[in-house]
Short mmCIF file of C-alpha atoms in Angstrom, two decimals:
data_model
loop_
_atom_site.label_atom_id
_atom_site.label_comp_id
_atom_site.label_asym_id
_atom_site.label_seq_id
_atom_site.Cartn_x
_atom_site.Cartn_y
_atom_site.Cartn_z
CA GLU A 1 -5.36 -6.96 -25.98
CA ILE A 2 -3.61 -3.60 -25.51
CA MET A 3 -5.22 -1.08 -23.19
CA PRO A 4 -4.48 2.57 -23.90
CA SER A 5 -6.67 3.67 -21.00
CA LEU A 6 -8.49 2.14 -18.06
CA VAL A 7 -10.25 5.28 -16.92
CA GLY A 8 -13.94 4.52 -16.89
CA SER A 9 -13.37 0.78 -16.61
CA GLU A 10 -14.28 0.54 -12.94
CA MET A 11 -17.02 -1.99 -13.71
CA CYS A 12 -14.49 -4.32 -15.30
CA ILE A 13 -12.29 -4.06 -12.22
CA ARG A 14 -15.22 -4.69 -9.84
CA ASP A 15 -16.57 -7.62 -11.85
CA ARG A 16 -13.24 -9.34 -12.31
CA TYR A 17 -10.73 -8.23 -9.71
CA VAL A 18 -11.86 -6.24 -6.67
CA THR A 19 -14.83 -7.55 -4.76
CA LYS A 20 -14.70 -5.21 -1.75
CA PRO A 21 -16.61 -1.91 -1.81
CA LEU A 22 -13.57 0.27 -2.51
CA ASP A 23 -13.03 3.34 -4.71
CA LEU A 24 -12.61 1.61 -8.06
CA LYS A 25 -11.96 4.86 -9.88
CA LYS A 26 -8.82 5.36 -7.75
CA ILE A 27 -7.75 1.76 -8.33
CA ALA A 28 -8.31 2.07 -12.08
CA GLU A 29 -6.21 5.24 -12.12
CA MET A 30 -3.42 3.43 -10.21
CA VAL A 31 -3.17 0.61 -12.73
CA ARG A 32 -3.90 2.66 -15.86
CA THR A 33 -0.27 3.39 -16.75
CA ARG A 34 1.14 0.18 -15.34
CA VAL A 35 -0.66 -2.52 -17.32
CA GLU A 36 -0.45 -3.60 -20.90
CA THR A 37 -3.24 -6.19 -20.93
CA PHE A 38 -6.25 -6.96 -18.77
CA LEU A 39 -4.44 -10.10 -17.65
CA ASP A 40 -1.94 -7.93 -15.77
CA ILE A 41 -4.58 -6.40 -13.53
CA ARG A 42 -5.53 -9.34 -11.28
CA GLU A 43 -2.07 -9.85 -9.79
CA MET A 44 -1.63 -6.11 -9.44
CA VAL A 45 -4.79 -5.48 -7.39
CA ASP A 46 -5.62 -8.78 -5.64
CA PHE A 47 -4.21 -7.51 -2.33
CA PHE A 48 -7.09 -5.01 -2.11
CA ASN A 49 -9.47 -7.96 -1.55
CA GLU A 50 -7.32 -9.76 0.96
CA LEU A 51 -3.81 -9.41 2.32
CA PRO A 52 -1.81 -12.34 0.92
CA ALA A 53 0.53 -14.41 3.06
CA TYR A 54 4.01 -12.93 2.82
CA GLU A 55 7.48 -13.41 4.28
CA THR A 56 9.14 -10.88 6.59
CA GLU A 57 12.10 -10.73 4.18
CA LEU A 58 9.99 -8.40 2.01
CA PHE A 59 10.59 -5.69 4.62
CA VAL A 60 14.29 -5.73 3.69
CA ASN A 61 15.19 -3.45 0.78
CA LYS A 62 18.75 -2.37 0.02
CA LYS A 63 17.73 0.56 -2.20
CA SER A 64 15.61 2.22 0.48
CA LYS A 65 17.98 0.95 3.22
CA SER A 66 15.07 -0.82 4.90
CA SER A 67 15.83 -3.64 7.35
CA LEU A 68 13.73 -5.76 9.68
CA GLU A 69 14.86 -3.53 12.55
CA SER A 70 14.08 -0.23 10.80
CA SER A 71 10.73 -1.60 9.63
CA ARG A 72 9.84 -2.69 13.18
CA GLU A 73 10.80 0.75 14.54
CA ILE A 74 8.98 2.72 11.84
CA LEU A 75 5.75 0.71 12.11
CA GLY A 76 5.86 1.06 15.89
CA GLU A 77 6.33 4.82 15.74
CA VAL A 78 3.91 5.68 12.93
CA LEU A 79 0.98 3.50 14.01
CA PRO A 80 -0.04 5.80 16.91
CA LYS A 81 0.30 8.82 14.58
CA LEU A 82 -1.90 7.14 11.97
CA GLU A 83 -4.46 6.08 14.58
CA ALA A 84 -4.86 9.76 15.49
CA VAL A 85 -5.41 10.91 11.88
CA GLU A 86 -8.87 12.31 11.24
CA SER A 87 -8.50 13.28 7.55
CA TRP A 88 -7.75 9.87 6.06
CA ASN A 89 -6.70 10.75 2.52
CA ASN A 90 -3.57 10.45 0.40
CA ASP A 91 -2.40 14.05 0.83
CA ALA A 92 -2.86 14.16 4.61
CA LEU A 93 -1.25 10.75 5.09
CA PHE A 94 1.71 11.62 2.86
CA ALA A 95 2.26 14.93 4.68
CA LEU A 96 2.18 13.18 8.07
CA LEU A 97 4.63 10.45 7.04
CA LYS A 98 6.95 12.87 5.24
CA ALA A 99 7.06 15.07 8.37
CA TYR A 100 7.79 11.99 10.50
CA GLY A 101 10.67 11.06 8.17
CA GLU A 102 12.10 14.58 8.24
CA GLU A 103 11.88 14.65 12.03
CA LYS A 104 13.77 11.34 12.24
CA GLY A 105 16.23 12.19 9.46
CA TYR A 106 14.86 9.37 7.26
CA LYS A 107 14.36 9.46 3.52
CA THR A 108 10.75 9.08 2.44
CA GLY A 109 11.45 5.68 0.83
CA LEU A 110 12.68 4.25 4.13
CA VAL A 111 9.44 5.31 5.84
CA MET A 112 7.12 4.17 3.07
CA TRP A 113 8.71 0.77 2.32
CA PRO A 114 7.56 -1.13 5.45
CA LEU A 115 4.12 0.48 5.25
CA ARG A 116 3.61 -0.59 1.63
CA ILE A 117 4.78 -4.13 2.38
CA ALA A 118 2.49 -4.44 5.42
CA LEU A 119 -0.45 -3.01 3.47
CA SER A 120 -0.04 -5.14 0.34
CA GLY A 121 2.18 -8.12 1.16
CA LYS A 122 3.87 -7.51 -2.21
CA LEU A 123 7.16 -6.18 -3.55
CA MET A 124 5.44 -4.49 -6.49
CA THR A 125 2.23 -2.48 -6.18
CA PRO A 126 0.40 -0.14 -8.54
CA ALA A 127 0.71 2.74 -6.05
CA GLY A 128 2.52 3.96 -2.99
CA ALA A 129 1.72 3.34 0.66
CA THR A 130 -0.41 6.45 1.21
CA GLU A 131 -2.44 5.89 -1.97
CA ILE A 132 -3.09 2.30 -0.85
CA MET A 133 -4.13 3.49 2.62
CA ASP A 134 -6.46 6.04 1.05
CA VAL A 135 -8.25 3.29 -0.91
CA LEU A 136 -8.28 0.68 1.87
CA GLY A 137 -9.59 3.13 4.46
CA LYS A 138 -8.43 3.72 7.99
CA GLU A 139 -9.74 0.59 9.71
CA GLU A 140 -8.39 -1.91 7.15
CA SER A 141 -5.09 -0.05 6.78
CA LEU A 142 -4.45 0.02 10.52
CA ALA A 143 -5.37 -3.69 10.81
CA ARG A 144 -2.86 -4.58 8.07
CA LEU A 145 -0.15 -2.40 9.60
CA ARG A 146 -0.69 -4.05 13.01
CA GLU A 147 -0.43 -7.45 11.31
CA GLY A 148 2.86 -6.35 9.76
CA GLN A 149 4.04 -5.27 13.19
CA LYS A 150 3.21 -8.74 14.57
CA LYS A 151 5.12 -10.40 11.73
CA LEU A 152 8.15 -8.34 12.69
CA GLY A 153 7.80 -9.39 16.33
CA ALA A 154 6.90 -5.92 17.59
#
């Protein structure tokens, strides 16, 4: 079953895939261009319900030059900045993390990689770290980032 568009299919996503009270319109928009059949959706969005068990090796990514050490450092440095954020939305979060990366001399991918892994527990997600944080909300996002920090021994 080919899906040209998922916009407006929030009910399908709530009924079948996301059981938490999250912004389903945002989630539907995330997956809209990334799925070919409804069967693709479950694996793509299941982390919104619950963070899956994952290995610390996911924090290592050659393309973004992410290592266990850089991930530990980045999570440790950005968590206090994120805790202080009052406007918890994609644009504000992206601006904060981009500024942090520029200040440290890091590419955006290096900053975002460990956050996305800690938030989703997956290599592939339908959206970036700040979009995921926007949907999960501040409390859940910070809890998942702290869990990622623990996994890294920080």
